[in-house]
Coordinates of C-alpha atoms in Angstrom, one line a residue:
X282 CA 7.2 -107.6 -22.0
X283 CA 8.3 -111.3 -21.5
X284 CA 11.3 -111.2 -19.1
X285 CA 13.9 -114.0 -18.0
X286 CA 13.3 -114.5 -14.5
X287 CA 14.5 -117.2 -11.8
X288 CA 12.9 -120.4 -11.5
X289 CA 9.7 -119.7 -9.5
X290 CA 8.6 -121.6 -6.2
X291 CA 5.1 -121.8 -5.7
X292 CA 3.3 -120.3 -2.2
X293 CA 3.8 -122.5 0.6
X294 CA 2.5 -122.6 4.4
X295 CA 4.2 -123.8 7.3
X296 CA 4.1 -123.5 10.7
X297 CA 7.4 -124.0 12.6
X298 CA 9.8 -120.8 11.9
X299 CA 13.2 -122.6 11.7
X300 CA 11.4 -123.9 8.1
X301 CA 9.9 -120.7 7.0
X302 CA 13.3 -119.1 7.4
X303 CA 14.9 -121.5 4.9
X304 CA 12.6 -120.7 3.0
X305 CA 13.2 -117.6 2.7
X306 CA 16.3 -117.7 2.3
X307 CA 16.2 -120.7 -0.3
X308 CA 14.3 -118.1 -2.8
X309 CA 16.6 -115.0 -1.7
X310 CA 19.6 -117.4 -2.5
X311 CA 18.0 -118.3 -5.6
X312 CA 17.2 -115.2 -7.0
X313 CA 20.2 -113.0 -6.6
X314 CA 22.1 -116.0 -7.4
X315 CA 20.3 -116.0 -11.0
X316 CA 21.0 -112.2 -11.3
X317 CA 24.9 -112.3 -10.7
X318 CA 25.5 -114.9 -12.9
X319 CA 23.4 -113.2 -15.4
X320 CA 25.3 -109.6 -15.2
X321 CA 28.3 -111.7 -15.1
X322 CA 27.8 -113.6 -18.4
X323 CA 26.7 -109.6 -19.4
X324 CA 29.9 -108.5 -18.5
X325 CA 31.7 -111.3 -20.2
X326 CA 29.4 -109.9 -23.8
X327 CA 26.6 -112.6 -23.2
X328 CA 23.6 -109.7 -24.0
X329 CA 20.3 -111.5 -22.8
X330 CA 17.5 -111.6 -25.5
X331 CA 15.0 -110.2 -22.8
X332 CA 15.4 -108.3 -19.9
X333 CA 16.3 -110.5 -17.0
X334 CA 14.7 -110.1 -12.9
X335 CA 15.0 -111.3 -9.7
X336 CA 12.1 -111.1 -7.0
X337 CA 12.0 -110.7 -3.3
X338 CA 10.7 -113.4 -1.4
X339 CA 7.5 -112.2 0.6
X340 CA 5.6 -113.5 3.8
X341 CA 2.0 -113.6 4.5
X342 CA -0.8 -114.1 7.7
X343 CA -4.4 -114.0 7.2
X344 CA -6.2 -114.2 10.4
X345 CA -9.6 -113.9 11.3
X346 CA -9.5 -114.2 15.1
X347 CA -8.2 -111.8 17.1
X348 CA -4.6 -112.0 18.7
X349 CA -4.1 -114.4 21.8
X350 CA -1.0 -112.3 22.9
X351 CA 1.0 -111.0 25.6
X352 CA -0.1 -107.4 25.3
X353 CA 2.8 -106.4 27.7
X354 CA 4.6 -107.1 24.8
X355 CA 4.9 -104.3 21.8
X356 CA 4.9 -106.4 19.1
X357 CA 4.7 -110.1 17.8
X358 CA 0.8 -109.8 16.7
X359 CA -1.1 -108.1 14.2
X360 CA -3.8 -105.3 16.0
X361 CA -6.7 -106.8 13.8
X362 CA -8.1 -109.7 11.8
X363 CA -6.9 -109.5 7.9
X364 CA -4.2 -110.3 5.7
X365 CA -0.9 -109.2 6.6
X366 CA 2.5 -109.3 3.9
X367 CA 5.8 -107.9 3.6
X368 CA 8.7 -108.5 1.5
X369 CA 12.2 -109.9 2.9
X370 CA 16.0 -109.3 2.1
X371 CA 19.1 -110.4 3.3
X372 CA 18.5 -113.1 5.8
X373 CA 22.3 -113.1 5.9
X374 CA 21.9 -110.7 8.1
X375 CA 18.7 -110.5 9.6
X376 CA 18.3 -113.9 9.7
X377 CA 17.9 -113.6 13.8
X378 CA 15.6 -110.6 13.5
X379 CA 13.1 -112.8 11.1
X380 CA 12.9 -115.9 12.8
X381 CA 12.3 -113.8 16.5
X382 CA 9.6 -112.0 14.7
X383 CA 8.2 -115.0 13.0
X384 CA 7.9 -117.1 16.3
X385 CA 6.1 -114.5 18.0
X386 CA 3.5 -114.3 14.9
X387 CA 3.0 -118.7 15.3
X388 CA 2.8 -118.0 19.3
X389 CA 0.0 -115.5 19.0
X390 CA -2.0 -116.5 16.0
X391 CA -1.1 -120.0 15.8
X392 CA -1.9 -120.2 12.3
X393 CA 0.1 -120.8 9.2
X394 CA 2.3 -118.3 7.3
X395 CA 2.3 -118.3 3.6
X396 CA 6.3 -117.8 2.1
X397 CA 6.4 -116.9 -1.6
X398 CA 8.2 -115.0 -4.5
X399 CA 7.1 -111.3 -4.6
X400 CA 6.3 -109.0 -7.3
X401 CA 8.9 -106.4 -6.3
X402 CA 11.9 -106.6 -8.2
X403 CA 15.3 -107.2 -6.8
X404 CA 17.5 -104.2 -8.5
X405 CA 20.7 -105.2 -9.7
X406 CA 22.9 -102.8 -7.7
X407 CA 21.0 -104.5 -4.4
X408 CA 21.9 -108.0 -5.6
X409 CA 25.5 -107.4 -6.5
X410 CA 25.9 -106.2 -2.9
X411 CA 27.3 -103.5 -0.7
X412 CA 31.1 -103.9 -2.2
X413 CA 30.6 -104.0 -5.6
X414 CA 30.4 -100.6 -8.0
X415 CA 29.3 -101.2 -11.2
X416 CA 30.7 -98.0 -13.2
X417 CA 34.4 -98.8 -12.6
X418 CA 33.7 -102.4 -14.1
X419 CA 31.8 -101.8 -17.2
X420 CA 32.0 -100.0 -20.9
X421 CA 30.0 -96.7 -21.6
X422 CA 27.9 -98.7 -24.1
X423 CA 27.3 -101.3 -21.6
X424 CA 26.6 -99.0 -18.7
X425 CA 24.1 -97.1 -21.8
X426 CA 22.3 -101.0 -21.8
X427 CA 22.3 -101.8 -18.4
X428 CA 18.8 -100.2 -17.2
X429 CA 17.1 -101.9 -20.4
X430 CA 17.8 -105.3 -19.4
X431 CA 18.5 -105.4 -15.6
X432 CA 15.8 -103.8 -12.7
X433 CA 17.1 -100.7 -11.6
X434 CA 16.4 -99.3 -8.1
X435 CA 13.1 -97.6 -7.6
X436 CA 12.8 -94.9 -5.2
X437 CA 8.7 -94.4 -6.1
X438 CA 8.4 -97.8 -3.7
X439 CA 11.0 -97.4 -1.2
X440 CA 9.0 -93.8 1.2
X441 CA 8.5 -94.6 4.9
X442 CA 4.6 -94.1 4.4
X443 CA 4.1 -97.0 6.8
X444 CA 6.2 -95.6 9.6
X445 CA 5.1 -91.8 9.2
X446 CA 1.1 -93.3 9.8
X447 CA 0.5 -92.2 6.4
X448 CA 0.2 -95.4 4.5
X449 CA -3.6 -95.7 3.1
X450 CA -4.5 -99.4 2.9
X451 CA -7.5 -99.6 -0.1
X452 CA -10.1 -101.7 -0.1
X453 CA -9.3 -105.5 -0.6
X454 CA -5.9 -105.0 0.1
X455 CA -3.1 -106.3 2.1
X456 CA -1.9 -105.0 5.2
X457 CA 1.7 -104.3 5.9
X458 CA 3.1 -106.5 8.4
X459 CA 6.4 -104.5 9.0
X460 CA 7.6 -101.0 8.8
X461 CA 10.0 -101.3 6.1
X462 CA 9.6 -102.7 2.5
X463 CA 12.5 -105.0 1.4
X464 CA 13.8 -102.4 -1.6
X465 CA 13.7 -99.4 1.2
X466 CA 16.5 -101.8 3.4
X467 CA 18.3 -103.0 1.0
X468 CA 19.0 -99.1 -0.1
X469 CA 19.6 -98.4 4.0
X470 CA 22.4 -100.9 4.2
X471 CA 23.7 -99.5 1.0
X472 CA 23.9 -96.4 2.6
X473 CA 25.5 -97.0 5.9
X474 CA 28.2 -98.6 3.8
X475 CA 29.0 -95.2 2.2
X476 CA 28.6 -92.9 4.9
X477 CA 30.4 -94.9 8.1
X478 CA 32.8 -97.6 6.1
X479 CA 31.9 -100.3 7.2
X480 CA 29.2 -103.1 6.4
X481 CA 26.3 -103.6 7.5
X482 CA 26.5 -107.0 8.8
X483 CA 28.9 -105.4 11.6
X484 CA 26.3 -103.1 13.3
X485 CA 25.0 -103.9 16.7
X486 CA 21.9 -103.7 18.6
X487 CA 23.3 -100.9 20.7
X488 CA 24.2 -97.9 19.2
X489 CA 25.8 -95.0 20.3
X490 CA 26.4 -91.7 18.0
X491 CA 28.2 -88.6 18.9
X492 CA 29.2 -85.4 17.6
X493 CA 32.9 -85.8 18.1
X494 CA 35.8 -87.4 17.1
X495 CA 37.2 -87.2 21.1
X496 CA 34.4 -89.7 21.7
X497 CA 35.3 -92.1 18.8
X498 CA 39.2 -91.7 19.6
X499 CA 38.3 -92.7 23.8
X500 CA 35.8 -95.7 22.5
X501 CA 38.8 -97.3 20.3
X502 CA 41.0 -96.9 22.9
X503 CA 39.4 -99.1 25.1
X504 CA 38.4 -101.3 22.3
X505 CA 41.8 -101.9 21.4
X506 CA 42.7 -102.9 25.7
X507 CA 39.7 -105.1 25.6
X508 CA 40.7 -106.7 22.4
X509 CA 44.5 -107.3 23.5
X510 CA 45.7 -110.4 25.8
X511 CA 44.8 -108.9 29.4
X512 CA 44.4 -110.5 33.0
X513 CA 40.8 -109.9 33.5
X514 CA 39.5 -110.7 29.8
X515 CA 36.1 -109.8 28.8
X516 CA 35.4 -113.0 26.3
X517 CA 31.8 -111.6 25.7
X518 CA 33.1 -109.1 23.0
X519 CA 34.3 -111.0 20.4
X520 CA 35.8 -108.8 17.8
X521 CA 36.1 -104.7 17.2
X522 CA 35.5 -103.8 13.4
X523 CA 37.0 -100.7 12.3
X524 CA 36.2 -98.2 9.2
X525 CA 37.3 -100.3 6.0
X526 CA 35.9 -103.6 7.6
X527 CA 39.7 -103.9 9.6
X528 CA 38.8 -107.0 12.3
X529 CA 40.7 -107.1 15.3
X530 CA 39.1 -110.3 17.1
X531 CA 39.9 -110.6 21.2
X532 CA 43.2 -112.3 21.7
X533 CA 41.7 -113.6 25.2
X534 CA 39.5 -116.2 23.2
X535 CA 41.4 -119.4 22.3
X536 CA 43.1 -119.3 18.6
X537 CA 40.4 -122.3 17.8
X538 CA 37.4 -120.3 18.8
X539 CA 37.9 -116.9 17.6
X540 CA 38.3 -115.8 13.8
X541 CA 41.2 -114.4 12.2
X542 CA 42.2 -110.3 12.2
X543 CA 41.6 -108.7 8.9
X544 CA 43.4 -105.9 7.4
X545 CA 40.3 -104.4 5.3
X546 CA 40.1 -102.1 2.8
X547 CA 42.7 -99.2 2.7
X548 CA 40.5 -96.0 3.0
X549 CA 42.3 -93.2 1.0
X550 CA 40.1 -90.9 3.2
X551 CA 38.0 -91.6 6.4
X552 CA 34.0 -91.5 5.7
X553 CA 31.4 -88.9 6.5
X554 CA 30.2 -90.8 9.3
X555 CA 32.6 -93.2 10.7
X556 CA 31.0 -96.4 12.5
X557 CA 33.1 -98.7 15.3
X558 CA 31.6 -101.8 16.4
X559 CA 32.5 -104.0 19.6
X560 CA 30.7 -107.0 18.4
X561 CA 29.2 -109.8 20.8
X562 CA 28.7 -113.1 19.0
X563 CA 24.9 -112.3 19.2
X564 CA 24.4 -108.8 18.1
X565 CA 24.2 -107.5 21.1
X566 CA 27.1 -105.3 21.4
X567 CA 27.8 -101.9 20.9
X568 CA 28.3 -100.0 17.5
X569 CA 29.4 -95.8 17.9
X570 CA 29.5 -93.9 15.2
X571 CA 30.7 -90.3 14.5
X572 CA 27.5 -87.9 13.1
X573 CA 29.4 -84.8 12.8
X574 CA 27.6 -81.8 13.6
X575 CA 23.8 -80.9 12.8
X576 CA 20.2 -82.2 12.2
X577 CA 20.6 -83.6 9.0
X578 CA 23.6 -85.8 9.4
X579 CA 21.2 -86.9 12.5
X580 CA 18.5 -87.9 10.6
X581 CA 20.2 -89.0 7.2
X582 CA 22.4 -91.6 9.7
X583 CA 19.2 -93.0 11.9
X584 CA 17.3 -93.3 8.7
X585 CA 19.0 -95.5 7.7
X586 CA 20.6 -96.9 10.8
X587 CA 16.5 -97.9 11.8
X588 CA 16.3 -101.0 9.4
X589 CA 18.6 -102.8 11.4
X590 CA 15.9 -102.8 14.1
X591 CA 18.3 -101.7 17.1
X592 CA 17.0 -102.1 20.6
X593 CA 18.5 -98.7 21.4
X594 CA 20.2 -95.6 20.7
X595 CA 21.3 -93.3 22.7
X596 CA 22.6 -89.8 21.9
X597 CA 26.2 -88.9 24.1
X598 CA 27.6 -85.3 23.0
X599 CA 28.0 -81.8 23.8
X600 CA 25.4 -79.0 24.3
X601 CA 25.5 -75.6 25.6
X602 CA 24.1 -74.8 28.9
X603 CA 21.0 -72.3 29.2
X604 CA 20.9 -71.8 33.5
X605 CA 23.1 -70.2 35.4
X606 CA 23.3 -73.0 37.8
X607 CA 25.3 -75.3 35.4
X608 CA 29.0 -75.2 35.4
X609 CA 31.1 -76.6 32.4
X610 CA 31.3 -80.3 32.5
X611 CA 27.8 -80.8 34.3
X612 CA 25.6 -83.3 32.9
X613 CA 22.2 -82.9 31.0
X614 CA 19.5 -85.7 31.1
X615 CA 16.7 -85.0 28.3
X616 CA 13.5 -85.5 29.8
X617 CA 11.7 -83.6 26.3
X618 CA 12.7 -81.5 23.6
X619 CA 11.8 -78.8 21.9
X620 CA 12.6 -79.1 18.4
X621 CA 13.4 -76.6 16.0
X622 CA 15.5 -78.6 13.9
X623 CA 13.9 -78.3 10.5
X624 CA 14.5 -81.3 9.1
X625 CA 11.5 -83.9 10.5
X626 CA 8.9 -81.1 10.2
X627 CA 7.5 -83.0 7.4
X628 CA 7.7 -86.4 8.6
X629 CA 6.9 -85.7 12.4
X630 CA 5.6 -82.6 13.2
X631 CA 7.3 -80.6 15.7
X632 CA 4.0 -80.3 17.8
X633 CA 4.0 -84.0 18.6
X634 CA 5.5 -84.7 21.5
X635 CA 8.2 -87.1 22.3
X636 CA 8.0 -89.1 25.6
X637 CA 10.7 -90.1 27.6
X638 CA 11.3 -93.9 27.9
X639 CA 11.2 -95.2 31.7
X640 CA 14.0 -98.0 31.0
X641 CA 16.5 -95.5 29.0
X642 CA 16.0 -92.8 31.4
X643 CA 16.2 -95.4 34.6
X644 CA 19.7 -96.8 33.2
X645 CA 21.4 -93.5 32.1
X646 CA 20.5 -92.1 35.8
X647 CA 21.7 -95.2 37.3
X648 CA 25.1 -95.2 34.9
X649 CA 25.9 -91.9 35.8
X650 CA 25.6 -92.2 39.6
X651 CA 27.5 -95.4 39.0
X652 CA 30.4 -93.5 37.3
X653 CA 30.8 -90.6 39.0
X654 CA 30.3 -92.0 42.7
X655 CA 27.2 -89.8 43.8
X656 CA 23.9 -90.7 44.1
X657 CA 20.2 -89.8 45.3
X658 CA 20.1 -85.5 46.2
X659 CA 24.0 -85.4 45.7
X660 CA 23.9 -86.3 41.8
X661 CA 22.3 -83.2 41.2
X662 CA 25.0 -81.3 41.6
X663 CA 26.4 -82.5 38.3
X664 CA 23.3 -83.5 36.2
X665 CA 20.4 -81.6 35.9
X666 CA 16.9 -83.2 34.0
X667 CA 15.2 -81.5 31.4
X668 CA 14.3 -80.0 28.1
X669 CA 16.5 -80.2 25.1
X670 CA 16.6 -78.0 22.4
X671 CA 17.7 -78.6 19.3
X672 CA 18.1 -76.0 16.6
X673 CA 19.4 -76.0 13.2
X674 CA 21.7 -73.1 13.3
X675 CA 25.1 -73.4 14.9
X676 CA 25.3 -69.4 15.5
X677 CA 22.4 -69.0 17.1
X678 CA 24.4 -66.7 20.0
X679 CA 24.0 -64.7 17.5
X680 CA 20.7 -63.9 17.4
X681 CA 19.5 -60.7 19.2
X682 CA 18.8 -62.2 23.2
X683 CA 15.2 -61.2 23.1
X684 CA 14.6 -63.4 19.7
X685 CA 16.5 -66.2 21.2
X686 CA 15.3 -66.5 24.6
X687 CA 12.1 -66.4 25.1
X688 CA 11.0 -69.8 23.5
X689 CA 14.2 -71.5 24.8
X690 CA 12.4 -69.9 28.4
X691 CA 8.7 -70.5 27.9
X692 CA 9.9 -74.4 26.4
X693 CA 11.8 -74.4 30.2
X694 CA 14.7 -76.1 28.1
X695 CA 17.7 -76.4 30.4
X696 CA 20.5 -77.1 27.2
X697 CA 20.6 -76.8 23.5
X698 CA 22.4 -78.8 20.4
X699 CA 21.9 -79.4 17.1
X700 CA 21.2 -82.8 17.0
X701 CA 19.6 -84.9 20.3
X702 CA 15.9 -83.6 19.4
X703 CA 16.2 -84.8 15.8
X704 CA 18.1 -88.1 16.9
X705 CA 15.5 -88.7 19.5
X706 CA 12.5 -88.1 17.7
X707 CA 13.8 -90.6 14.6
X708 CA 13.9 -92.8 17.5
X709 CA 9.8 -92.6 18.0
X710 CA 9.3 -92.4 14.1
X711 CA 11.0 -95.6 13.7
X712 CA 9.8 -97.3 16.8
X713 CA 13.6 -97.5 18.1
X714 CA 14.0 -96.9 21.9
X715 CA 16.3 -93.4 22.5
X716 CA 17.8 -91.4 25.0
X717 CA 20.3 -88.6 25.5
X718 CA 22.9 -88.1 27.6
X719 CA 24.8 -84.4 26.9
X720 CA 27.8 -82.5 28.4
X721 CA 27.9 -79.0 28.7
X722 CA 30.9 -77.4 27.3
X723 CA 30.1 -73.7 27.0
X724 CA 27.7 -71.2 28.7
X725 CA 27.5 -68.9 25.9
X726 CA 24.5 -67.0 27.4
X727 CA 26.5 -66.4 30.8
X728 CA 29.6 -65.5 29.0
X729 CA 31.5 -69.0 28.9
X730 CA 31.8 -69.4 25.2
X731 CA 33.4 -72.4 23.5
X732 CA 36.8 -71.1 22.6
X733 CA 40.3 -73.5 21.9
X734 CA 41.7 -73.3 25.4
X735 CA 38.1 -73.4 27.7
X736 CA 37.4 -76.5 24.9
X737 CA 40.6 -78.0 25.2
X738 CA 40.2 -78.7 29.3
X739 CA 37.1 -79.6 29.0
X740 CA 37.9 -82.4 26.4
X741 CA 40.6 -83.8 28.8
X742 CA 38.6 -83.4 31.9
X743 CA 34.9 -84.6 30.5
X744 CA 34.9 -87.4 27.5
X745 CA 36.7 -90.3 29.5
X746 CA 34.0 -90.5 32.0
X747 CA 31.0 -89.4 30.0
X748 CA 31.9 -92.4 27.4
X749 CA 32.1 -94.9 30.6
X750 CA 28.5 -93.5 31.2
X751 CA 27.1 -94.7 27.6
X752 CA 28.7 -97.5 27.7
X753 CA 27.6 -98.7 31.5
X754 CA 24.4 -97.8 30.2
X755 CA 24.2 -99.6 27.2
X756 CA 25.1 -103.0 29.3
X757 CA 22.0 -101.9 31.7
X758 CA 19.6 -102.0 28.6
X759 CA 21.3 -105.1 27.8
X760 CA 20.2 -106.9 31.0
X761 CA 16.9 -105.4 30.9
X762 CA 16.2 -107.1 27.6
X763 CA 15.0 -105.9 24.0
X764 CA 11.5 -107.0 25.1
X765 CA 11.1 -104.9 27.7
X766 CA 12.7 -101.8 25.8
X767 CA 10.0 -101.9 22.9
X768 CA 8.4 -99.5 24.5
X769 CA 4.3 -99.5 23.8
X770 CA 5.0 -95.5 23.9
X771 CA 6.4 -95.8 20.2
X772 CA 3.2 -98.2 18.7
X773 CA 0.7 -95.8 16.8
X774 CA -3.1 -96.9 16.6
X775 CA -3.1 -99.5 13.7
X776 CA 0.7 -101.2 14.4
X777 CA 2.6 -103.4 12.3
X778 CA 4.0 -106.9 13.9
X779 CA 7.1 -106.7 13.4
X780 CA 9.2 -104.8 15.7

């Protein structure tokens, strides 16, 4: 069927990134550009003869010699000669990400890459954006003729094949050249906007998530004291963004450099999974967000939190402690986990291990002998390395002690939760560096169960300096720099470029 469609560009090849980014962007632009003012001319009772489309803008490398790269590095080359292509979105936002991964491809390859409009379809609900709902703005008999003439999301080409190892490349086709196709982000970012409330464009490169509120209410407390006028200003965080897309910009900066508070949007109820963000003008800051409690809320949040390409995550929260040489309040470093989570089993099978990460573990050690004064033998009174456990069922004390010990003994786990294992090991799916730093709060095995009152001093005593902890640490990563936190640990055999 014929179809209106935006004008089309035809392929072209460049070699200098600045111009292969406007070029993307120029048939982005273009396309969702054509859409809007088509569904607007729709809403308005213009019906189009034929249905109308927009296309993703695509990228492509063929090379035929093998890379000339800094195999320190994780990424930045393709493992093999052939043709390499992926399709692009919102360069609003990852316009930084792109041209980074772009420059590295020119470094190591040194030939051209090929920018073009795609085949894939840009559905209408991605075009209009993450703030527009189209039910509340159109008639039933319009709503009844929208998926005739406009593309409609399409989840049959938005699966994370390519991560999972499980994509099949056939015979005389193209290779993909990042983990993530441009309809499975665009339906991410969608999703982070409804769960946490608050866009994507907000989220930094450091991320923390915790199973507590206590955690979020400590973080925005200092948020708001770096944000207010102070005598020793921090002008490297720039602005604190709030559920609703409320802006609070740093009052330290001078009124002509920084932007303008925002009230946002009033929330007549707070989201699933709240998201805070201490922005730096680069990205680099820190975003927290609020999981709740259990494995899926783990995965369904860093499923979709893993387009954004963090450079880490880390996983601060409560756990119960298995040996009778922890006391409340002691810390837990993961070294491994045992996973019994149930929710990854088909994506990444519990028998595959996942590895520790030298920087993450290096900085968390190093932030929490910074924070709590002790260091070398002495910090082992108060943190103990180990095995994680994560399990699926949040009465598991339940469980008759013969059933629930011996694989929490023979696994030599030291702490269990319901949600580091599945947190971490989304982390090595998706190629994003993790770590996990927990908190014991209850001993159920020894007798120490979490009750109101024993919980209650342990909130006041514990969250303050365990949040000072995740935060240090995150500013160690920082300084080490994203290249050197792509681990090679997280590449499988066949890798894509793009990090």
């Amino acid at each position: 069927m014929t179809k209106n469609m935006a004008p089309l560009l035809p392929p072209r090849e460049f070699l200098d990134a600045e111009v292969i980014l406007a070029a993307i962007t120029e048939i982005y632009e273009a396309n969702v550009d054509y859409l809007c003012k088509t569904f607007h001319a729709f809403t308005c009772g213009e019906i189009p003869e034929t249905p109308v489309s927009g296309h993703y803008p695509y990228i492509k490398i063929v090379t035929t010699m093998p890379a000339k790269a800094d195999t320190r590095l994780s990424y930045g080359f393709v493992s093999s000669p052939g043709t390499y292509r992926t399709t692009l979105t919102r360069p609003d936002i990852f316009a930084p990400y792109y041209k980074e991964q772009i420059e590295q491809l020119l470094k190591n390859h040194n030939v051209p890459i090929e920018v073009g409009v795609s085949d894939t379809a840009i559905p209408l609900h991605f075009a209009l954006g993450e703030d527009f709902f189209l039910e509340p703005d159109l008639s039933k008999e319009q709503m009844t003729m929208l998926p005739l003439l406009f593309d409609q999301p399409n989840l049959g080409i938005m699966d994370d094949k390519i991560p999972n190892g499980t994509f099949v490349v056939r015979e005389g086709e193209e290779k993909p050249l990042a983990l993530f196709t441009a309809p499975r982000v665009d339906l991410s970012l969608m999703r982070l906007r409804h769960y946490t409330a608050t866009s994507s464009k907000h989220f930094q490169k450091y991320v923390i998530f915790t199973n507590y509120q206590f955690y979020i209410d400590e973080f925005v407390k200092i948020c708001h004291a770096l944000m207010a006028e102070n005598d020793a200003p921090d002008l490297d965080y720039t602005e604190f963004v709030e559920p609703g897309d409320k802006i609070i910009c740093n009052k330290n900066i001078q009124l002509s450099a920084r932007g303008e508070d925002v009230q946002g949007n009033l929330l007549r109820r707070m989201p699933q999974m709240p998201a805070y963000h201490l922005k730096r003008k680069d990205g680099s800051g820190i975003t927290m967000i609020n999981i709740g409690v259990g494995p899926s809320n783990a995965k369904n949040i860093t499923d979709h939190v893993a387009v954004l390409r963090p450079h880490a995550w880390l996983m601060l929260g409560h756990c119960a402690g298995l040996r009778n040489s922890q006391a409340l309040g002691d810390y837990v470093l993961a070294h491994g986990y045992y996973r019994d989570d149930n929710v990854l089993y088909k994506d990444l099978h519990p028998s595959i291990p996942i590895p520790a990460l030298a920087e993450i573990q290096v900085a968390l050690e190093k932030a929490v002998s910074e924070v709590t004064g002790l260091h070398g033998y002495d910090l082992k009174k108060i943190m103990r390395t180990g095995t994680v456990a994560t399990i699926d069922d949040r009465n598991w004390e339940l469980r008759s002690s013969s059933r629930q010990n011996m694989r929490f003994s023979q696994s030599r786990a030291i702490a269990l939760d319901m949600e580091s294992g599945t947190i971490a090991a989304n982390g090595f799916r998706f190629r994003v560096p993790y770590g996990t730093l927990l908190c014991i709060s209850d001993r159920p095995l020894h007798g120490e169960l979490k009750l109101p009152g024993m919980a209650e001093k342990f909130y006041r005593q514990r969250v303050e300096q365990h949040l000072q902890i995740g935060l240090l640490t995150m500013s160690l990563l920082r300084e080490t720099g994203a290249a050197k936190l792509h681990s090679r640990k997280l590449k499988s055999f066949d890798e894509v470029a793009f990090q």
